[in-house]
Amino acid sequence: MIRFDDVHKTYKSGVDALRGVSFEIEDGEFVFIIGRSGSGKSTLMKCITCEELPSEGTVSIDDFDISHMSRALVPILRRQIGMIYQDFRLIESKTVAENVSFAGEIIGLPKKSLAQTVQLVLNVVGLKDKADAYPQELSGGEQQRVAIARAMVNNPKIIVADEPTGNLDPETSENIMALLLDINRGGSTVIVCTHD
Ligand code: ADP
Ligand code: MG
């Protein structure tokens, strides 16, 4: 369970991005966070991934307060979270398979099983045939599917997707949302934020 308790976030510039946000997300839920641009969606997501710390209040995952934990524990938290962004954030110099594999290498998954997992997740997102292509050789929708495969490779408990369809046409967006729904049915909690 993800829990926000009266979370405030004031940036150094003085902007109040979050003012007293409280909610709970149960394991296995699929949640949309909807609000206009500048309403604090990305800030909220960053409080879950520990990219930002709340100025006040607490964020906890499974009753563990991640907003006051040692920074040394952040990498361990991130292993349980798959992140997907509007601008895909792939490594241009790596192939599709290498991009996906890299996410597993960082957290030290054994090479042999990792190679199998990479094949499996590329299959799930329908990009088996593009394993050796480079990101710039793919459409936006294909790049986002690589990003989803990368987020899945560690079998995370939680997937956070910040405007995942923001750069995609409506039909491609529907495919991406269907894929996120599939992942959710597989047991991961999925949190999607969007202005749309
Ligand atoms: P959204 O994702 O809904 O568009 P954000 O969380 O990115 O909203 O931003 C919420 C508010 O916080 C905005 O006013 C934005 O300008 C401000 N903001 C976001 N990130 C920073 C930052 N690193 N430093 C200062 N202000 C920020
Ligand atoms: Mg945003």
Short mmCIF file of N, CA and C in Angstrom, two decimals, residues 17-184:
data_model
loop_
_atom_site.label_atom_id
_atom_site.label_comp_id
_atom_site.label_asym_id
_atom_site.label_seq_id
_atom_site.Cartn_x
_atom_site.Cartn_y
_atom_site.Cartn_z
N ALA A 17 3.90 23.16 -4.52
CA ALA A 17 3.45 22.20 -5.53
C ALA A 17 2.39 21.25 -4.95
N LEU A 18 2.54 20.90 -3.68
CA LEU A 18 1.55 20.03 -3.02
C LEU A 18 1.18 20.67 -1.69
N ARG A 19 -0.12 20.70 -1.42
CA ARG A 19 -0.59 21.32 -0.17
C ARG A 19 -1.54 20.37 0.54
N GLY A 20 -1.00 19.60 1.46
CA GLY A 20 -1.85 18.76 2.30
C GLY A 20 -2.51 17.63 1.54
N VAL A 21 -1.69 16.82 0.85
CA VAL A 21 -2.23 15.72 0.05
C VAL A 21 -2.24 14.43 0.89
N SER A 22 -3.41 13.80 0.97
CA SER A 22 -3.54 12.53 1.70
C SER A 22 -4.34 11.55 0.85
N PHE A 23 -3.85 10.34 0.72
CA PHE A 23 -4.59 9.27 0.04
C PHE A 23 -3.92 7.94 0.29
N GLU A 24 -4.62 6.88 -0.05
CA GLU A 24 -4.05 5.53 0.02
C GLU A 24 -4.29 4.82 -1.30
N ILE A 25 -3.31 4.08 -1.76
CA ILE A 25 -3.46 3.24 -2.94
C ILE A 25 -3.17 1.80 -2.50
N GLU A 26 -4.15 0.93 -2.71
CA GLU A 26 -3.98 -0.47 -2.29
C GLU A 26 -3.14 -1.22 -3.32
N ASP A 27 -2.51 -2.30 -2.88
CA ASP A 27 -1.77 -3.16 -3.80
C ASP A 27 -2.69 -3.63 -4.91
N GLY A 28 -2.19 -3.59 -6.13
CA GLY A 28 -2.96 -4.12 -7.26
C GLY A 28 -3.94 -3.15 -7.87
N GLU A 29 -4.03 -1.93 -7.32
CA GLU A 29 -4.94 -0.94 -7.91
C GLU A 29 -4.34 -0.35 -9.18
N PHE A 30 -5.22 0.17 -10.04
CA PHE A 30 -4.82 0.97 -11.20
C PHE A 30 -5.40 2.35 -10.97
N VAL A 31 -4.52 3.33 -10.81
CA VAL A 31 -4.96 4.66 -10.39
C VAL A 31 -4.54 5.72 -11.40
N PHE A 32 -5.47 6.62 -11.72
CA PHE A 32 -5.12 7.81 -12.52
C PHE A 32 -5.04 9.01 -11.61
N ILE A 33 -4.03 9.83 -11.83
CA ILE A 33 -3.95 11.12 -11.16
C ILE A 33 -4.09 12.16 -12.27
N ILE A 34 -5.19 12.90 -12.21
CA ILE A 34 -5.53 13.80 -13.31
C ILE A 34 -5.51 15.25 -12.82
N GLY A 35 -4.89 16.11 -13.58
CA GLY A 35 -4.90 17.53 -13.23
C GLY A 35 -4.20 18.32 -14.31
N ARG A 36 -4.52 19.61 -14.38
CA ARG A 36 -3.93 20.42 -15.44
C ARG A 36 -2.42 20.54 -15.22
N SER A 37 -1.75 21.01 -16.26
CA SER A 37 -0.31 21.20 -16.20
C SER A 37 0.03 22.14 -15.05
N GLY A 38 1.03 21.77 -14.26
CA GLY A 38 1.46 22.61 -13.14
C GLY A 38 0.73 22.34 -11.85
N SER A 39 -0.20 21.34 -11.86
CA SER A 39 -0.99 21.08 -10.65
C SER A 39 -0.26 20.20 -9.64
N GLY A 40 0.92 19.71 -9.99
CA GLY A 40 1.71 18.97 -9.00
C GLY A 40 1.78 17.47 -9.22
N LYS A 41 1.33 16.98 -10.38
CA LYS A 41 1.32 15.54 -10.63
C LYS A 41 2.73 14.94 -10.59
N SER A 42 3.66 15.58 -11.32
CA SER A 42 5.02 15.03 -11.37
C SER A 42 5.67 15.09 -9.98
N THR A 43 5.40 16.15 -9.26
CA THR A 43 5.94 16.27 -7.90
C THR A 43 5.44 15.12 -7.03
N LEU A 44 4.16 14.82 -7.16
CA LEU A 44 3.57 13.72 -6.39
C LEU A 44 4.25 12.40 -6.74
N MET A 45 4.44 12.15 -8.05
CA MET A 45 5.12 10.93 -8.48
C MET A 45 6.54 10.86 -7.92
N LYS A 46 7.23 12.01 -7.93
CA LYS A 46 8.62 12.04 -7.46
C LYS A 46 8.71 11.78 -5.96
N CYS A 47 7.63 12.07 -5.25
CA CYS A 47 7.63 11.74 -3.82
C CYS A 47 7.51 10.23 -3.60
N ILE A 48 6.96 9.52 -4.58
CA ILE A 48 6.86 8.05 -4.49
C ILE A 48 8.20 7.40 -4.84
N THR A 49 8.90 8.01 -5.81
CA THR A 49 10.17 7.43 -6.26
C THR A 49 11.38 7.99 -5.50
N CYS A 50 11.11 8.89 -4.54
CA CYS A 50 12.17 9.52 -3.75
C CYS A 50 13.08 10.42 -4.58
N GLU A 51 12.58 10.89 -5.73
CA GLU A 51 13.35 11.90 -6.46
C GLU A 51 13.20 13.26 -5.78
N GLU A 52 12.12 13.42 -5.05
CA GLU A 52 11.92 14.62 -4.22
C GLU A 52 11.44 14.15 -2.84
N LEU A 53 11.75 14.95 -1.82
CA LEU A 53 11.25 14.65 -0.48
C LEU A 53 10.17 15.67 -0.13
N PRO A 54 9.12 15.24 0.57
CA PRO A 54 8.11 16.20 1.00
C PRO A 54 8.73 17.23 1.96
N SER A 55 8.19 18.45 1.94
CA SER A 55 8.61 19.45 2.92
C SER A 55 7.98 19.16 4.27
N GLU A 56 6.76 18.60 4.21
CA GLU A 56 6.04 18.20 5.43
C GLU A 56 5.22 16.97 5.12
N GLY A 57 4.88 16.22 6.16
CA GLY A 57 4.03 15.05 5.97
C GLY A 57 4.86 13.82 5.64
N THR A 58 4.19 12.69 5.46
CA THR A 58 4.92 11.44 5.21
C THR A 58 4.34 10.70 4.01
N VAL A 59 5.25 10.00 3.33
CA VAL A 59 4.88 9.08 2.26
C VAL A 59 5.38 7.71 2.70
N SER A 60 4.47 6.74 2.72
CA SER A 60 4.94 5.41 3.12
C SER A 60 4.49 4.36 2.12
N ILE A 61 5.32 3.34 2.01
CA ILE A 61 5.01 2.18 1.19
C ILE A 61 5.03 0.98 2.13
N ASP A 62 3.92 0.27 2.17
CA ASP A 62 3.77 -0.87 3.10
C ASP A 62 4.16 -0.46 4.53
N ASP A 63 3.63 0.67 4.96
CA ASP A 63 3.85 1.18 6.32
C ASP A 63 5.30 1.56 6.62
N PHE A 64 6.13 1.62 5.58
CA PHE A 64 7.52 2.04 5.77
C PHE A 64 7.65 3.48 5.28
N ASP A 65 8.06 4.37 6.17
CA ASP A 65 8.11 5.80 5.85
C ASP A 65 9.31 6.09 4.94
N ILE A 66 9.03 6.24 3.64
CA ILE A 66 10.14 6.46 2.69
C ILE A 66 10.57 7.92 2.63
N SER A 67 9.77 8.80 3.22
CA SER A 67 10.12 10.22 3.15
C SER A 67 11.13 10.62 4.23
N HIS A 68 11.37 9.74 5.18
CA HIS A 68 12.36 10.04 6.22
C HIS A 68 13.41 8.94 6.33
N MET A 69 13.49 8.06 5.35
CA MET A 69 14.45 6.96 5.46
C MET A 69 15.84 7.42 5.01
N SER A 70 16.84 6.62 5.31
CA SER A 70 18.21 6.91 4.89
C SER A 70 18.29 6.92 3.36
N ARG A 71 19.05 7.88 2.81
CA ARG A 71 19.21 7.96 1.35
C ARG A 71 19.85 6.68 0.80
N ALA A 72 20.58 5.98 1.66
CA ALA A 72 21.24 4.75 1.21
C ALA A 72 20.22 3.69 0.80
N LEU A 73 19.00 3.83 1.28
CA LEU A 73 17.97 2.83 0.97
C LEU A 73 17.22 3.14 -0.34
N VAL A 74 17.47 4.31 -0.91
CA VAL A 74 16.72 4.71 -2.11
C VAL A 74 16.89 3.69 -3.26
N PRO A 75 18.12 3.24 -3.55
CA PRO A 75 18.25 2.25 -4.64
C PRO A 75 17.45 0.97 -4.39
N ILE A 76 17.32 0.59 -3.14
CA ILE A 76 16.55 -0.63 -2.83
C ILE A 76 15.07 -0.39 -3.09
N LEU A 77 14.59 0.80 -2.73
CA LEU A 77 13.21 1.18 -3.02
C LEU A 77 12.95 1.16 -4.52
N ARG A 78 13.90 1.74 -5.28
CA ARG A 78 13.70 1.89 -6.74
C ARG A 78 13.61 0.54 -7.45
N ARG A 79 14.23 -0.47 -6.87
CA ARG A 79 14.13 -1.81 -7.48
C ARG A 79 12.71 -2.30 -7.54
N GLN A 80 11.88 -1.76 -6.64
CA GLN A 80 10.49 -2.22 -6.59
C GLN A 80 9.58 -1.34 -7.42
N ILE A 81 10.16 -0.34 -8.08
CA ILE A 81 9.35 0.62 -8.83
C ILE A 81 9.83 0.70 -10.27
N GLY A 82 8.91 0.55 -11.20
CA GLY A 82 9.23 0.78 -12.61
C GLY A 82 8.74 2.16 -13.00
N MET A 83 9.59 2.93 -13.68
CA MET A 83 9.21 4.31 -14.02
C MET A 83 9.10 4.48 -15.53
N ILE A 84 8.04 5.17 -15.94
CA ILE A 84 7.80 5.43 -17.36
C ILE A 84 7.52 6.93 -17.52
N TYR A 85 8.17 7.54 -18.51
CA TYR A 85 8.07 8.99 -18.68
C TYR A 85 7.51 9.37 -20.04
N GLN A 86 7.04 10.59 -20.13
CA GLN A 86 6.50 11.11 -21.39
C GLN A 86 7.54 11.07 -22.52
N ASP A 87 8.80 11.36 -22.16
CA ASP A 87 9.85 11.46 -23.20
C ASP A 87 10.71 10.19 -23.27
N PHE A 88 10.16 9.08 -22.82
CA PHE A 88 10.73 7.73 -22.97
C PHE A 88 12.05 7.50 -22.22
N ARG A 89 12.99 8.43 -22.38
CA ARG A 89 14.29 8.35 -21.68
C ARG A 89 15.05 7.06 -21.94
N LEU A 90 15.15 6.70 -23.20
CA LEU A 90 15.97 5.54 -23.58
C LEU A 90 17.41 6.00 -23.80
N ILE A 91 18.33 5.05 -23.75
CA ILE A 91 19.74 5.36 -24.04
C ILE A 91 19.94 5.17 -25.54
N GLU A 92 20.25 6.26 -26.24
CA GLU A 92 20.29 6.25 -27.71
C GLU A 92 21.38 5.33 -28.26
N SER A 93 22.47 5.16 -27.49
CA SER A 93 23.61 4.36 -27.99
C SER A 93 23.43 2.86 -27.73
N LYS A 94 22.33 2.49 -27.08
CA LYS A 94 22.08 1.07 -26.80
C LYS A 94 20.89 0.58 -27.63
N THR A 95 20.93 -0.69 -28.00
CA THR A 95 19.81 -1.28 -28.72
C THR A 95 18.61 -1.43 -27.79
N VAL A 96 17.48 -1.80 -28.38
CA VAL A 96 16.27 -2.06 -27.60
C VAL A 96 16.56 -3.08 -26.50
N ALA A 97 17.14 -4.23 -26.88
CA ALA A 97 17.41 -5.28 -25.89
C ALA A 97 18.39 -4.80 -24.83
N GLU A 98 19.40 -4.01 -25.26
CA GLU A 98 20.38 -3.51 -24.30
C GLU A 98 19.76 -2.50 -23.33
N ASN A 99 18.86 -1.66 -23.84
CA ASN A 99 18.17 -0.72 -22.97
C ASN A 99 17.39 -1.45 -21.87
N VAL A 100 16.70 -2.50 -22.28
CA VAL A 100 15.88 -3.26 -21.32
C VAL A 100 16.77 -4.02 -20.36
N SER A 101 17.81 -4.64 -20.91
CA SER A 101 18.73 -5.44 -20.10
C SER A 101 19.46 -4.59 -19.06
N PHE A 102 19.82 -3.38 -19.46
CA PHE A 102 20.60 -2.49 -18.60
C PHE A 102 19.90 -2.25 -17.26
N ALA A 103 18.58 -2.12 -17.30
CA ALA A 103 17.82 -1.88 -16.06
C ALA A 103 17.98 -3.05 -15.09
N GLY A 104 18.11 -4.26 -15.62
CA GLY A 104 18.32 -5.43 -14.77
C GLY A 104 19.77 -5.56 -14.30
N GLU A 105 20.69 -5.15 -15.19
CA GLU A 105 22.12 -5.23 -14.83
C GLU A 105 22.42 -4.30 -13.65
N ILE A 106 21.82 -3.12 -13.67
CA ILE A 106 22.06 -2.13 -12.61
C ILE A 106 21.76 -2.73 -11.24
N ILE A 107 20.71 -3.51 -11.16
CA ILE A 107 20.35 -4.05 -9.85
C ILE A 107 20.93 -5.46 -9.66
N GLY A 108 21.79 -5.88 -10.58
CA GLY A 108 22.55 -7.11 -10.38
C GLY A 108 21.79 -8.40 -10.62
N LEU A 109 20.82 -8.39 -11.52
CA LEU A 109 20.16 -9.66 -11.86
C LEU A 109 21.17 -10.55 -12.59
N PRO A 110 21.15 -11.86 -12.32
CA PRO A 110 22.09 -12.77 -12.98
C PRO A 110 21.91 -12.75 -14.51
N LYS A 111 23.06 -12.74 -15.21
CA LYS A 111 23.07 -12.52 -16.67
C LYS A 111 22.16 -13.47 -17.44
N LYS A 112 22.22 -14.76 -17.05
CA LYS A 112 21.54 -15.77 -17.85
C LYS A 112 20.01 -15.61 -17.76
N SER A 113 19.52 -15.47 -16.54
CA SER A 113 18.07 -15.33 -16.39
C SER A 113 17.62 -13.98 -16.93
N LEU A 114 18.52 -12.98 -16.84
CA LEU A 114 18.17 -11.65 -17.35
C LEU A 114 17.93 -11.71 -18.86
N ALA A 115 18.79 -12.41 -19.58
CA ALA A 115 18.62 -12.51 -21.04
C ALA A 115 17.25 -13.11 -21.37
N GLN A 116 16.84 -14.09 -20.59
CA GLN A 116 15.52 -14.71 -20.82
C GLN A 116 14.39 -13.72 -20.50
N THR A 117 14.56 -13.01 -19.38
CA THR A 117 13.53 -12.05 -18.99
C THR A 117 13.38 -10.95 -20.03
N VAL A 118 14.51 -10.50 -20.58
CA VAL A 118 14.47 -9.45 -21.61
C VAL A 118 13.65 -9.93 -22.80
N GLN A 119 13.90 -11.15 -23.24
CA GLN A 119 13.13 -11.72 -24.36
C GLN A 119 11.64 -11.77 -24.03
N LEU A 120 11.37 -12.20 -22.81
CA LEU A 120 9.97 -12.34 -22.38
C LEU A 120 9.25 -10.99 -22.41
N VAL A 121 9.87 -9.97 -21.80
CA VAL A 121 9.17 -8.68 -21.72
C VAL A 121 9.07 -8.01 -23.10
N LEU A 122 10.08 -8.23 -23.95
CA LEU A 122 9.98 -7.68 -25.31
C LEU A 122 8.85 -8.36 -26.08
N ASN A 123 8.65 -9.62 -25.79
CA ASN A 123 7.53 -10.35 -26.36
C ASN A 123 6.19 -9.75 -25.91
N VAL A 124 6.11 -9.49 -24.59
CA VAL A 124 4.88 -8.95 -24.01
C VAL A 124 4.51 -7.62 -24.68
N VAL A 125 5.51 -6.77 -24.92
CA VAL A 125 5.20 -5.46 -25.51
C VAL A 125 5.21 -5.50 -27.04
N GLY A 126 5.42 -6.68 -27.60
CA GLY A 126 5.30 -6.85 -29.05
C GLY A 126 6.49 -6.32 -29.83
N LEU A 127 7.68 -6.36 -29.23
CA LEU A 127 8.86 -5.81 -29.91
C LEU A 127 9.99 -6.82 -30.07
N LYS A 128 9.63 -8.09 -30.07
CA LYS A 128 10.63 -9.14 -30.20
C LYS A 128 11.50 -8.91 -31.45
N ASP A 129 10.85 -8.48 -32.53
CA ASP A 129 11.56 -8.31 -33.80
C ASP A 129 12.44 -7.05 -33.85
N LYS A 130 12.30 -6.21 -32.84
CA LYS A 130 13.06 -4.96 -32.84
C LYS A 130 14.18 -4.98 -31.80
N ALA A 131 14.49 -6.15 -31.30
CA ALA A 131 15.46 -6.26 -30.20
C ALA A 131 16.79 -5.60 -30.53
N ASP A 132 17.21 -5.67 -31.79
CA ASP A 132 18.53 -5.15 -32.16
C ASP A 132 18.47 -3.76 -32.79
N ALA A 133 17.28 -3.17 -32.81
CA ALA A 133 17.16 -1.82 -33.36
C ALA A 133 17.60 -0.79 -32.31
N TYR A 134 17.92 0.41 -32.77
CA TYR A 134 18.27 1.51 -31.87
C TYR A 134 17.05 2.42 -31.71
N PRO A 135 16.95 3.12 -30.56
CA PRO A 135 15.76 3.93 -30.30
C PRO A 135 15.39 4.87 -31.45
N GLN A 136 16.39 5.49 -32.09
CA GLN A 136 16.06 6.46 -33.14
C GLN A 136 15.47 5.80 -34.39
N GLU A 137 15.53 4.46 -34.43
CA GLU A 137 14.93 3.73 -35.56
C GLU A 137 13.47 3.35 -35.28
N LEU A 138 12.96 3.76 -34.12
CA LEU A 138 11.60 3.35 -33.72
C LEU A 138 10.64 4.53 -33.72
N SER A 139 9.35 4.22 -33.87
CA SER A 139 8.31 5.25 -33.71
C SER A 139 8.19 5.61 -32.23
N GLY A 140 7.47 6.69 -31.94
CA GLY A 140 7.26 7.08 -30.55
C GLY A 140 6.58 5.99 -29.74
N GLY A 141 5.55 5.38 -30.33
CA GLY A 141 4.82 4.32 -29.64
C GLY A 141 5.72 3.13 -29.34
N GLU A 142 6.59 2.79 -30.31
CA GLU A 142 7.52 1.68 -30.09
C GLU A 142 8.53 2.02 -29.00
N GLN A 143 8.98 3.27 -29.01
CA GLN A 143 9.94 3.67 -27.97
C GLN A 143 9.30 3.57 -26.59
N GLN A 144 8.02 3.98 -26.51
CA GLN A 144 7.37 3.90 -25.21
C GLN A 144 7.19 2.44 -24.79
N ARG A 145 6.97 1.56 -25.76
CA ARG A 145 6.86 0.14 -25.41
C ARG A 145 8.19 -0.42 -24.90
N VAL A 146 9.30 0.09 -25.45
CA VAL A 146 10.61 -0.30 -24.92
C VAL A 146 10.72 0.16 -23.46
N ALA A 147 10.28 1.39 -23.22
CA ALA A 147 10.35 1.94 -21.86
C ALA A 147 9.49 1.10 -20.89
N ILE A 148 8.36 0.62 -21.40
CA ILE A 148 7.50 -0.22 -20.55
C ILE A 148 8.19 -1.57 -20.29
N ALA A 149 8.80 -2.13 -21.33
CA ALA A 149 9.54 -3.39 -21.14
C ALA A 149 10.66 -3.19 -20.12
N ARG A 150 11.32 -2.06 -20.21
CA ARG A 150 12.40 -1.76 -19.27
C ARG A 150 11.86 -1.65 -17.84
N ALA A 151 10.70 -1.02 -17.71
CA ALA A 151 10.09 -0.88 -16.37
C ALA A 151 9.67 -2.24 -15.82
N MET A 152 9.34 -3.18 -16.72
CA MET A 152 8.83 -4.48 -16.28
C MET A 152 9.94 -5.47 -15.91
N VAL A 153 11.16 -5.19 -16.38
CA VAL A 153 12.18 -6.24 -16.33
C VAL A 153 12.51 -6.70 -14.90
N ASN A 154 12.34 -5.80 -13.95
CA ASN A 154 12.62 -6.17 -12.55
C ASN A 154 11.38 -6.67 -11.82
N ASN A 155 10.33 -6.92 -12.57
CA ASN A 155 9.06 -7.36 -11.98
C ASN A 155 8.65 -6.50 -10.79
N PRO A 156 8.50 -5.19 -11.02
CA PRO A 156 8.28 -4.28 -9.89
C PRO A 156 6.88 -4.41 -9.30
N LYS A 157 6.80 -4.11 -8.02
CA LYS A 157 5.51 -4.07 -7.33
C LYS A 157 4.66 -2.92 -7.83
N ILE A 158 5.36 -1.83 -8.19
CA ILE A 158 4.67 -0.58 -8.52
C ILE A 158 5.21 -0.05 -9.86
N ILE A 159 4.29 0.38 -10.72
CA ILE A 159 4.70 1.08 -11.94
C ILE A 159 4.16 2.51 -11.87
N VAL A 160 5.05 3.49 -12.00
CA VAL A 160 4.58 4.88 -12.08
C VAL A 160 4.84 5.41 -13.48
N ALA A 161 3.81 5.96 -14.09
CA ALA A 161 3.91 6.44 -15.46
C ALA A 161 3.48 7.90 -15.49
N ASP A 162 4.44 8.79 -15.77
CA ASP A 162 4.18 10.23 -15.75
C ASP A 162 3.86 10.69 -17.17
N GLU A 163 2.60 10.94 -17.47
CA GLU A 163 2.13 11.34 -18.80
C GLU A 163 2.67 10.40 -19.89
N PRO A 164 2.46 9.09 -19.75
CA PRO A 164 3.10 8.14 -20.67
C PRO A 164 2.65 8.29 -22.11
N THR A 165 1.48 8.90 -22.33
CA THR A 165 0.98 9.02 -23.70
C THR A 165 1.04 10.48 -24.19
N GLY A 166 1.75 11.30 -23.44
CA GLY A 166 1.78 12.73 -23.74
C GLY A 166 2.33 13.07 -25.11
N ASN A 167 3.21 12.21 -25.65
CA ASN A 167 3.82 12.49 -26.96
C ASN A 167 3.28 11.58 -28.05
N LEU A 168 2.15 10.90 -27.79
CA LEU A 168 1.69 9.88 -28.73
C LEU A 168 0.32 10.23 -29.29
N ASP A 169 0.03 9.72 -30.48
CA ASP A 169 -1.29 9.95 -31.08
C ASP A 169 -2.33 9.09 -30.35
N PRO A 170 -3.63 9.40 -30.53
CA PRO A 170 -4.68 8.73 -29.76
C PRO A 170 -4.67 7.20 -29.88
N GLU A 171 -4.46 6.69 -31.10
CA GLU A 171 -4.53 5.24 -31.27
C GLU A 171 -3.35 4.55 -30.57
N THR A 172 -2.16 5.11 -30.74
CA THR A 172 -0.99 4.57 -30.07
C THR A 172 -1.16 4.67 -28.55
N SER A 173 -1.75 5.77 -28.11
CA SER A 173 -1.98 5.96 -26.67
C SER A 173 -2.87 4.86 -26.11
N GLU A 174 -3.89 4.49 -26.88
CA GLU A 174 -4.78 3.42 -26.43
C GLU A 174 -4.03 2.11 -26.27
N ASN A 175 -3.12 1.83 -27.21
CA ASN A 175 -2.32 0.61 -27.11
C ASN A 175 -1.44 0.62 -25.87
N ILE A 176 -0.86 1.78 -25.60
CA ILE A 176 0.02 1.88 -24.42
C ILE A 176 -0.79 1.68 -23.14
N MET A 177 -1.99 2.30 -23.09
CA MET A 177 -2.83 2.13 -21.89
C MET A 177 -3.27 0.68 -21.73
N ALA A 178 -3.55 0.01 -22.86
CA ALA A 178 -3.95 -1.40 -22.78
C ALA A 178 -2.81 -2.25 -22.21
N LEU A 179 -1.60 -1.88 -22.60
CA LEU A 179 -0.43 -2.61 -22.11
C LEU A 179 -0.26 -2.40 -20.60
N LEU A 180 -0.47 -1.16 -20.16
CA LEU A 180 -0.37 -0.88 -18.72
C LEU A 180 -1.45 -1.64 -17.94
N LEU A 181 -2.63 -1.76 -18.56
CA LEU A 181 -3.71 -2.51 -17.93
C LEU A 181 -3.33 -3.99 -17.80
N ASP A 182 -2.69 -4.54 -18.85
CA ASP A 182 -2.21 -5.92 -18.80
C ASP A 182 -1.23 -6.12 -17.64
N ILE A 183 -0.33 -5.17 -17.50
CA ILE A 183 0.68 -5.27 -16.44
C ILE A 183 0.00 -5.24 -15.08
N ASN A 184 -1.02 -4.38 -14.97
CA ASN A 184 -1.79 -4.30 -13.74
C ASN A 184 -2.50 -5.62 -13.44
#
